[in-house]
mmCIF file of C-alpha atoms and ligand atoms in Angstrom:
data_model
loop_
_atom_site.group_PDB
_atom_site.id
_atom_site.type_symbol
_atom_site.label_atom_id
_atom_site.label_comp_id
_atom_site.label_asym_id
_atom_site.label_seq_id
_atom_site.Cartn_x
_atom_site.Cartn_y
_atom_site.Cartn_z
ATOM 1 C CA MET A 6 70.192 79.337 109.662
ATOM 2 C CA GLN A 7 73.591 80.957 109.330
ATOM 3 C CA LEU A 8 75.250 77.630 110.051
ATOM 4 C CA LYS A 9 73.683 76.014 107.000
ATOM 5 C CA ARG A 10 74.260 78.967 104.691
ATOM 6 C CA ILE A 11 77.946 79.111 105.500
ATOM 7 C CA PHE A 12 78.334 75.394 104.986
ATOM 8 C CA TYR A 13 77.061 75.653 101.421
ATOM 9 C CA LEU A 14 79.312 78.621 100.768
ATOM 10 C CA LEU A 15 82.233 76.544 101.979
ATOM 11 C CA ILE A 16 81.340 73.728 99.607
ATOM 12 C CA ILE A 17 81.335 76.184 96.720
ATOM 13 C CA VAL A 18 84.666 77.688 97.772
ATOM 14 C CA ILE A 19 86.195 74.232 97.966
ATOM 15 C CA GLY A 20 84.701 73.369 94.607
ATOM 16 C CA ILE A 21 86.270 76.442 93.040
ATOM 17 C CA THR A 22 89.689 76.061 94.629
ATOM 18 C CA SER A 23 89.914 72.410 93.695
ATOM 19 C CA CYS A 24 89.525 73.233 90.017
ATOM 20 C CA LYS A 25 92.828 73.537 88.228
ATOM 21 C CA ASN A 26 93.594 77.203 87.749
ATOM 22 C CA ASP A 27 96.803 78.435 86.150
ATOM 23 C CA ASP A 28 95.664 82.039 85.986
ATOM 24 C CA ASP A 29 98.542 84.212 87.227
ATOM 25 C CA ASP A 30 96.179 87.105 87.926
ATOM 26 C CA ASP A 31 94.626 85.379 90.943
ATOM 27 C CA VAL A 32 94.353 87.745 93.892
ATOM 28 C CA THR A 33 93.899 86.477 97.433
ATOM 29 C CA THR A 34 93.540 88.632 100.521
ATOM 30 C CA VAL A 35 94.379 85.929 103.071
ATOM 31 C CA ALA A 36 97.668 84.036 103.094
ATOM 32 C CA VAL A 37 96.813 80.561 101.914
ATOM 33 C CA GLN A 38 97.808 77.755 104.289
ATOM 34 C CA THR A 39 98.004 74.088 103.495
ATOM 35 C CA LEU A 40 95.816 71.672 105.396
ATOM 36 C CA ALA A 41 98.931 70.109 106.946
ATOM 37 C CA GLU A 42 100.146 73.503 108.219
ATOM 38 C CA THR A 43 96.739 74.460 109.521
ATOM 39 C CA ILE A 44 96.124 71.305 111.527
ATOM 40 C CA VAL A 45 99.408 71.716 113.436
ATOM 41 C CA THR A 46 98.505 75.295 114.434
ATOM 42 C CA ASP A 47 94.921 74.366 115.253
ATOM 43 C CA ASN A 48 95.908 71.384 117.411
ATOM 44 C CA ALA A 49 98.246 73.609 119.447
ATOM 45 C CA THR A 50 95.480 76.192 119.929
ATOM 46 C CA ILE A 51 92.956 73.540 120.963
ATOM 47 C CA THR A 52 95.327 71.740 123.355
ATOM 48 C CA ASP A 53 96.112 75.037 125.052
ATOM 49 C CA TYR A 54 92.404 75.859 125.292
ATOM 50 C CA LEU A 55 91.514 72.495 126.826
ATOM 51 C CA ASN A 56 94.282 72.801 129.414
ATOM 52 C CA THR A 57 93.512 76.370 130.460
ATOM 53 C CA HIS A 58 89.703 76.293 130.626
ATOM 54 C CA PHE A 59 87.117 74.455 132.680
ATOM 55 C CA TYR A 60 83.341 74.126 132.642
ATOM 56 C CA ASN A 61 80.771 74.183 135.458
ATOM 57 C CA TYR A 62 81.139 70.431 136.002
ATOM 58 C CA GLU A 63 80.334 70.796 139.711
ATOM 59 C CA GLU A 64 76.888 72.169 138.859
ATOM 60 C CA PHE A 65 76.258 69.330 136.398
ATOM 61 C CA GLU A 66 77.391 66.762 138.983
ATOM 62 C CA ASN A 67 75.273 68.189 141.806
ATOM 63 C CA PRO A 68 72.587 70.340 140.177
ATOM 64 C CA ASP A 69 70.461 72.415 142.518
ATOM 65 C CA GLU A 70 66.833 72.986 141.652
ATOM 66 C CA ASN A 71 67.523 76.348 140.023
ATOM 67 C CA PHE A 72 70.308 75.099 137.741
ATOM 68 C CA ASP A 73 69.565 75.997 134.097
ATOM 69 C CA TYR A 74 71.692 73.196 132.600
ATOM 70 C CA LYS A 75 73.785 75.581 130.540
ATOM 71 C CA ILE A 76 77.485 74.930 130.008
ATOM 72 C CA VAL A 77 79.569 77.829 131.334
ATOM 73 C CA ILE A 78 83.267 78.078 130.441
ATOM 74 C CA ASP A 79 85.887 80.021 132.371
ATOM 75 C CA THR A 80 89.659 80.178 132.562
ATOM 76 C CA ILE A 81 91.635 78.289 135.196
ATOM 77 C CA ALA A 82 93.081 81.224 137.163
ATOM 78 C CA GLY A 83 92.686 83.164 140.396
ATOM 79 C CA ASP A 84 89.820 81.772 142.504
ATOM 80 C CA ASN A 85 89.442 79.019 139.897
ATOM 81 C CA ALA A 86 93.103 77.985 139.857
ATOM 82 C CA ASN A 87 92.274 74.532 141.234
ATOM 83 C CA LYS A 88 89.534 73.603 138.783
ATOM 84 C CA THR A 89 89.873 70.468 136.654
ATOM 85 C CA PRO A 90 90.599 71.398 133.008
ATOM 86 C CA LEU A 91 88.366 70.521 130.081
ATOM 87 C CA ALA A 92 91.166 68.256 128.869
ATOM 88 C CA ASP A 93 90.230 65.803 131.657
ATOM 89 C CA PHE A 94 86.575 65.646 130.582
ATOM 90 C CA VAL A 95 86.620 65.609 126.776
ATOM 91 C CA ALA A 96 86.641 62.596 124.479
ATOM 92 C CA SER A 97 87.751 62.690 120.867
ATOM 93 C CA THR A 98 87.038 61.202 117.485
ATOM 94 C CA THR A 99 89.114 61.257 114.281
ATOM 95 C CA LEU A 100 87.739 62.504 110.971
ATOM 96 C CA ALA A 101 89.538 62.427 107.626
ATOM 97 C CA VAL A 102 89.342 65.796 105.874
ATOM 98 C CA GLN A 103 90.001 66.533 102.210
ATOM 99 C CA VAL A 104 90.123 70.121 100.968
ATOM 100 C CA THR A 105 91.973 69.617 97.689
ATOM 101 C CA GLU A 106 92.686 66.440 95.772
ATOM 102 C CA GLU A 107 96.403 67.298 95.703
ATOM 103 C CA GLU A 108 96.626 67.370 99.496
ATOM 104 C CA GLY A 109 94.488 64.262 99.939
ATOM 105 C CA TYR A 110 92.898 63.260 103.235
ATOM 106 C CA VAL A 111 94.396 64.496 106.510
ATOM 107 C CA ASP A 112 93.190 63.154 109.880
ATOM 108 C CA HIS A 113 91.597 65.717 112.187
ATOM 109 C CA THR A 114 90.704 65.307 115.862
ATOM 110 C CA LEU A 115 87.294 66.497 117.011
ATOM 111 C CA TYR A 116 87.049 66.957 120.785
ATOM 112 C CA TYR A 117 83.670 66.711 122.452
ATOM 113 C CA LEU A 118 82.312 67.117 125.946
ATOM 114 C CA VAL A 119 79.196 65.288 127.089
ATOM 115 C CA ALA A 120 77.991 67.326 130.066
ATOM 116 C CA ARG A 121 74.688 65.420 130.206
ATOM 117 C CA GLU A 122 74.223 62.416 127.966
ATOM 118 C CA GLY A 123 70.427 62.516 127.506
ATOM 119 C CA VAL A 124 67.957 59.691 128.119
ATOM 120 C CA GLY A 125 66.986 58.919 124.512
ATOM 121 C CA THR A 126 68.974 57.646 121.553
ATOM 122 C CA SER A 127 71.562 59.137 119.204
ATOM 123 C CA PRO A 128 70.915 60.310 115.628
ATOM 124 C CA THR A 129 73.075 59.225 112.720
ATOM 125 C CA ILE A 130 75.119 61.718 110.716
ATOM 126 C CA GLY A 131 72.332 61.540 108.097
ATOM 127 C CA ASP A 132 69.483 62.579 110.372
ATOM 128 C CA ASP A 133 67.657 65.877 110.889
ATOM 129 C CA ALA A 134 68.247 67.030 114.463
ATOM 130 C CA PHE A 135 66.293 69.521 116.551
ATOM 131 C CA VAL A 136 68.844 71.546 118.506
ATOM 132 C CA THR A 137 69.723 74.749 120.269
ATOM 133 C CA TYR A 138 73.332 75.880 120.060
ATOM 134 C CA GLU A 139 75.865 78.636 120.544
ATOM 135 C CA GLY A 140 78.990 78.971 118.409
ATOM 136 C CA SER A 141 82.111 80.784 119.583
ATOM 137 C CA LEU A 142 85.796 81.225 118.914
ATOM 138 C CA VAL A 143 88.401 80.019 121.422
ATOM 139 C CA ASP A 144 88.685 83.610 122.730
ATOM 140 C CA GLY A 145 85.015 83.448 123.734
ATOM 141 C CA THR A 146 83.618 85.622 120.912
ATOM 142 C CA VAL A 147 80.099 84.339 120.164
ATOM 143 C CA PHE A 148 79.461 84.393 116.404
ATOM 144 C CA ASP A 149 76.143 82.582 116.144
ATOM 145 C CA ALA A 150 73.469 81.454 118.568
ATOM 146 C CA GLY A 151 70.356 79.412 117.931
ATOM 147 C CA THR A 152 68.534 79.838 121.216
ATOM 148 C CA THR A 153 65.221 78.981 119.534
ATOM 149 C CA PRO A 154 65.192 75.254 118.668
ATOM 150 C CA THR A 155 66.185 74.764 115.039
ATOM 151 C CA VAL A 156 66.232 71.765 112.682
ATOM 152 C CA PHE A 157 69.490 70.973 110.892
ATOM 153 C CA ASN A 158 70.453 68.010 108.782
ATOM 154 C CA LEU A 159 73.638 66.826 110.458
ATOM 155 C CA SER A 160 75.376 66.392 107.095
ATOM 156 C CA GLY A 161 74.264 69.854 105.935
ATOM 157 C CA VAL A 162 76.212 71.739 108.604
ATOM 158 C CA VAL A 163 79.914 72.003 109.404
ATOM 159 C CA ARG A 164 81.341 68.548 110.066
ATOM 160 C CA GLY A 165 82.525 69.233 113.587
ATOM 161 C CA PHE A 166 78.970 70.202 114.538
ATOM 162 C CA GLY A 167 77.198 67.201 112.986
ATOM 163 C CA ASN A 168 79.762 64.731 114.285
ATOM 164 C CA GLY A 169 79.438 66.211 117.766
ATOM 165 C CA VAL A 170 75.634 65.987 117.851
ATOM 166 C CA ILE A 171 75.764 62.233 117.142
ATOM 167 C CA LYS A 172 77.683 61.800 120.425
ATOM 168 C CA LEU A 173 74.637 63.047 122.364
ATOM 169 C CA LYS A 174 71.259 61.446 123.034
ATOM 170 C CA SER A 175 67.846 63.007 122.620
ATOM 171 C CA GLY A 176 65.484 63.857 125.478
ATOM 172 C CA THR A 177 61.829 63.207 126.204
ATOM 173 C CA GLY A 178 59.176 65.293 124.522
ATOM 174 C CA PRO A 179 57.621 67.251 123.096
ATOM 175 C CA ILE A 180 55.759 67.848 126.358
ATOM 176 C CA GLU A 181 52.679 70.082 126.033
ATOM 177 C CA ASN A 182 52.869 72.960 128.478
ATOM 178 C CA GLY A 183 49.132 73.776 128.145
ATOM 179 C CA ASP A 184 49.770 77.267 126.769
ATOM 180 C CA GLY A 185 50.534 76.247 123.179
ATOM 181 C CA THR A 186 54.232 75.786 123.836
ATOM 182 C CA VAL A 187 56.133 72.523 124.170
ATOM 183 C CA SER A 188 59.272 71.610 126.018
ATOM 184 C CA TYR A 189 61.819 68.803 126.169
ATOM 185 C CA GLU A 190 63.421 67.242 129.211
ATOM 186 C CA ASP A 191 66.521 65.208 129.992
ATOM 187 C CA TYR A 192 68.042 65.905 126.554
ATOM 188 C CA GLY A 193 71.727 65.627 125.746
ATOM 189 C CA ILE A 194 73.927 68.642 126.506
ATOM 190 C CA GLY A 195 77.423 68.902 125.130
ATOM 191 C CA MET A 196 80.133 70.936 123.502
ATOM 192 C CA VAL A 197 82.466 70.396 120.551
ATOM 193 C CA ILE A 198 85.924 71.884 120.018
ATOM 194 C CA MET A 199 87.085 71.546 116.415
ATOM 195 C CA PRO A 200 90.029 72.409 114.172
ATOM 196 C CA SER A 201 89.163 74.924 111.464
ATOM 197 C CA ALA A 202 88.871 72.361 108.662
ATOM 198 C CA LEU A 203 85.955 70.763 110.532
ATOM 199 C CA GLY A 204 84.443 74.273 110.634
ATOM 200 C CA TYR A 205 84.649 76.998 108.000
ATOM 201 C CA TYR A 206 88.381 76.563 107.206
ATOM 202 C CA SER A 207 89.730 79.295 104.899
ATOM 203 C CA SER A 208 86.385 80.921 104.108
ATOM 204 C CA SER A 209 85.786 84.184 105.906
ATOM 205 C CA THR A 210 82.066 84.565 105.373
ATOM 206 C CA SER A 211 81.415 86.372 108.628
ATOM 207 C CA THR A 212 83.408 89.293 109.993
ATOM 208 C CA LEU A 213 83.241 87.496 113.345
ATOM 209 C CA ILE A 214 84.966 84.343 112.065
ATOM 210 C CA PRO A 215 88.506 84.902 110.736
ATOM 211 C CA SER A 216 89.891 82.393 108.240
ATOM 212 C CA TYR A 217 91.390 79.244 109.782
ATOM 213 C CA SER A 218 89.516 79.569 113.107
ATOM 214 C CA PRO A 219 89.078 76.592 115.417
ATOM 215 C CA LEU A 220 85.456 76.657 116.598
ATOM 216 C CA ILE A 221 83.460 75.746 119.688
ATOM 217 C CA PHE A 222 79.754 74.923 119.793
ATOM 218 C CA LYS A 223 77.618 74.308 122.858
ATOM 219 C CA ILE A 224 74.754 72.048 121.787
ATOM 220 C CA ASP A 225 71.475 70.766 123.230
ATOM 221 C CA LEU A 226 70.035 67.797 121.308
ATOM 222 C CA LEU A 227 66.281 67.939 121.933
ATOM 223 C CA SER A 228 65.108 65.336 119.399
ATOM 224 C CA TYR A 229 65.801 64.020 115.899
ATOM 225 C CA LEU A 230 64.080 62.333 112.955
ATOM 226 C CA ALA A 231 65.329 58.740 112.764
ATOM 227 C CA ASP A 232 66.181 57.478 109.270
ATOM 228 C CA THR A 233 65.760 60.910 107.692
ATOM 229 C CA ASP A 234 65.361 60.616 103.909
ATOM 230 C CA SER A 235 66.138 64.142 102.642
ATOM 231 C CA ASP A 236 65.621 63.431 98.925
ATOM 232 C CA GLU A 237 62.564 61.196 99.590
ATOM 233 C CA ASP A 238 63.920 58.529 97.251
ATOM 234 C CA GLY A 239 63.050 55.708 99.653
ATOM 235 C CA ILE A 240 66.609 55.294 100.924
ATOM 236 C CA PRO A 241 67.439 56.750 104.371
ATOM 237 C CA ASN A 242 70.319 59.250 104.219
ATOM 238 C CA ILE A 243 72.643 57.093 106.293
ATOM 239 C CA GLU A 244 72.325 54.275 103.712
ATOM 240 C CA GLU A 245 73.484 56.718 101.038
ATOM 241 C CA ASP A 246 76.950 56.808 102.677
ATOM 242 C CA LEU A 247 78.098 54.204 100.161
ATOM 243 C CA ASP A 248 81.707 53.970 101.372
ATOM 244 C CA GLY A 249 80.604 53.892 105.018
ATOM 245 C CA ASP A 250 83.106 56.548 106.129
ATOM 246 C CA GLY A 251 80.549 58.629 108.039
ATOM 247 C CA ASN A 252 80.735 61.432 105.466
ATOM 248 C CA LEU A 253 77.628 61.691 103.277
ATOM 249 C CA ASN A 254 79.031 64.518 101.190
ATOM 250 C CA ASN A 255 81.658 62.405 99.409
ATOM 251 C CA ASP A 256 79.241 59.868 97.910
ATOM 252 C CA ASN A 257 78.097 61.152 94.521
ATOM 253 C CA THR A 258 77.498 58.373 92.008
ATOM 254 C CA ASP A 259 76.831 60.688 89.053
ATOM 255 C CA ALA A 260 79.595 63.200 89.897
ATOM 256 C CA ASP A 261 80.806 63.022 86.309
ATOM 257 C CA LEU A 262 77.582 64.670 85.153
ATOM 258 C CA GLU A 263 78.343 68.361 85.449
ATOM 259 C CA ILE A 264 74.852 69.299 86.631
ATOM 260 C CA SER A 265 75.184 66.939 89.620
ATOM 261 C CA PHE A 266 78.642 68.058 90.680
ATOM 262 C CA PHE A 267 77.533 69.429 94.070
ATOM 263 C CA VAL A 268 74.672 67.034 94.741
ATOM 264 C CA ALA A 269 75.669 64.087 96.906
ATOM 265 C CA ASN A 270 73.490 60.974 96.792
ATOM 266 C CA TYR A 271 71.567 61.770 99.985
ATOM 267 C CA ASN A 272 70.234 64.913 98.274
ATOM 268 C CA ASP A 273 69.841 63.335 94.821
ATOM 269 C CA ALA A 274 66.538 61.659 93.925
ATOM 270 C CA ASP A 275 68.154 60.117 90.801
ATOM 271 C CA ASP A 276 71.439 58.827 92.160
ATOM 272 C CA ASP A 277 72.931 57.469 88.933
ATOM 273 C CA GLY A 278 71.610 60.326 86.797
ATOM 274 C CA ASP A 279 69.989 57.999 84.258
ATOM 275 C CA GLY A 280 66.671 59.886 84.216
ATOM 276 C CA ASP A 281 64.781 57.222 86.188
ATOM 277 C CA SER A 282 64.209 58.204 89.814
ATOM 278 C CA THR A 283 65.827 56.099 92.491
ATOM 279 C CA LEU A 284 62.387 55.503 94.035
ATOM 280 C CA GLU A 285 61.130 54.003 90.736
ATOM 281 C CA GLU A 286 64.239 51.842 90.421
ATOM 282 C CA ILE A 287 63.787 50.283 93.880
ATOM 283 C CA SER A 288 59.960 49.936 93.850
ATOM 284 C CA ASP A 289 57.623 47.232 92.521
ATOM 285 C CA GLU A 290 54.483 48.017 90.474
ATOM 286 C CA ASN A 291 52.491 48.561 93.704
ATOM 287 C CA GLY A 292 54.965 51.140 94.961
ATOM 288 C CA ASN A 293 56.499 48.892 97.614
ATOM 289 C CA ILE A 294 60.247 49.072 98.070
ATOM 290 C CA ILE A 295 62.027 45.866 97.008
ATOM 291 C CA LYS A 296 64.824 44.598 99.251
ATOM 292 C CA PRO A 297 67.531 43.847 98.484
ATOM 293 C CA TYR A 298 67.432 46.604 95.900
ATOM 294 C CA PRO A 299 67.022 45.188 92.361
ATOM 295 C CA ASP A 300 70.163 44.457 90.327
ATOM 296 C CA THR A 301 68.772 43.540 86.908
ATOM 297 C CA ASP A 302 72.064 42.858 85.105
ATOM 298 C CA GLY A 303 73.507 41.020 88.126
ATOM 299 C CA ASP A 304 76.798 42.969 88.148
ATOM 300 C CA GLY A 305 76.642 43.647 91.903
ATOM 301 C CA ILE A 306 75.631 47.284 91.419
ATOM 302 C CA PRO A 307 71.956 47.902 92.193
ATOM 303 C CA ASP A 308 69.945 49.486 89.393
ATOM 304 C CA TYR A 309 69.543 52.836 91.158
ATOM 305 C CA LEU A 310 73.348 53.265 91.171
ATOM 306 C CA ASP A 311 73.935 51.675 87.767
ATOM 307 C CA ALA A 312 73.430 54.124 84.901
ATOM 308 C CA ASP A 313 73.923 51.388 82.262
ATOM 309 C CA SER A 314 71.416 48.983 83.780
HETATM 310 CA CA1 CA B 21 67.440 59.238 100.241
HETATM 311 CA CA1 CA B 22 80.950 58.608 102.426
HETATM 312 CA CA1 CA B 23 69.516 59.563 96.725
HETATM 313 CA CA1 CA B 24 68.296 56.449 88.391
#
C-alpha cells in the first residue's frame, strides 16, 4: 500500500506549499525546482532511457510454453547492441499538471508500453483496479513491488500509474484452481515511464526515491470494478469528473469549506457541503435514483452540486 500512502502525503505537501507563506525562516533541504525546469530535465532523462533500453519483445512476440509473461528491461549494448529500443514500442499521452497556482498547468508526457493488451476491457480513471506491479527508477533501482495482487483506486495513486493502467485491458477470471486459490489469464501487461510530476515530484518520502525522480512501473491489470462509486453516493466516480479532464482530484464543489479542502467530489458523499447527502438529493422517496439528477430551482446546476438549492 506504499503507493497509496505516498500519494496522500504528496497531496498534503502540495496543499502546504500552495498556501501563501511569507515566513523568512523557511528551511528546505532540497533545492526547489520549478515545474517548468523539472519537466525539461525529466524529458531528457526519459528520452535517453527510451533510446538506450529495450524489453524482451521477442519473447512476447513468440512466447514459448515456459514464458512467464514478465517484462524484462536491459540496456542496448554488447550482445544486445542490435535490439530495437523502447522508443520504437511506446505510445504517449499528455496530462496537464498543476503543482502551484502561480505556475499554472504544464503539459506532461506519459509514455506507456503495452506488451500484451489483455482480452477484456479497460477501466476508467475512476475505477478500482486489481493489479500487480513493480516500481523502479530509471537506473533500475526497485523501490516498491506489489507481487501479490492489490486493489487501488486509479485516482488514489500517482497519476502516471493510474493513467497507464487505463491503457491496458483486464483478463479472464477469477479462475478457481481447486486449492482455494484463483488465477487470471490473458490480462493486460504493460509499463509506464513518467516524469516526476506524474509521480512523487519534490516529496522524498522514501529513501529509495530522491526528489524529482522520473518513475517506471511494470503493471499487470488482472481485473477492475466497473463504475466504482468510492463514496457510495450513487454517482460513479468517473461521473464526478465534472470538468471532464480525466483528473478526479481537481473537482471539489465545496472546496471553499475548509473541512472539505482535500476531499474531491468522488470521495465526498455530500458534494456541495449543504448537509444533505448527495444520495438523498438524487433519490426519490422509494430510494431510486432520479435521472437526470433533480434541479429544483432550474438554474442548470443539479441539487447535489447546488448548496443554495
Ligand atoms: Ca460517487
Ligand atoms: Ca477534473
Ligand atoms: Ca460525491
Ligand atoms: Ca448535498
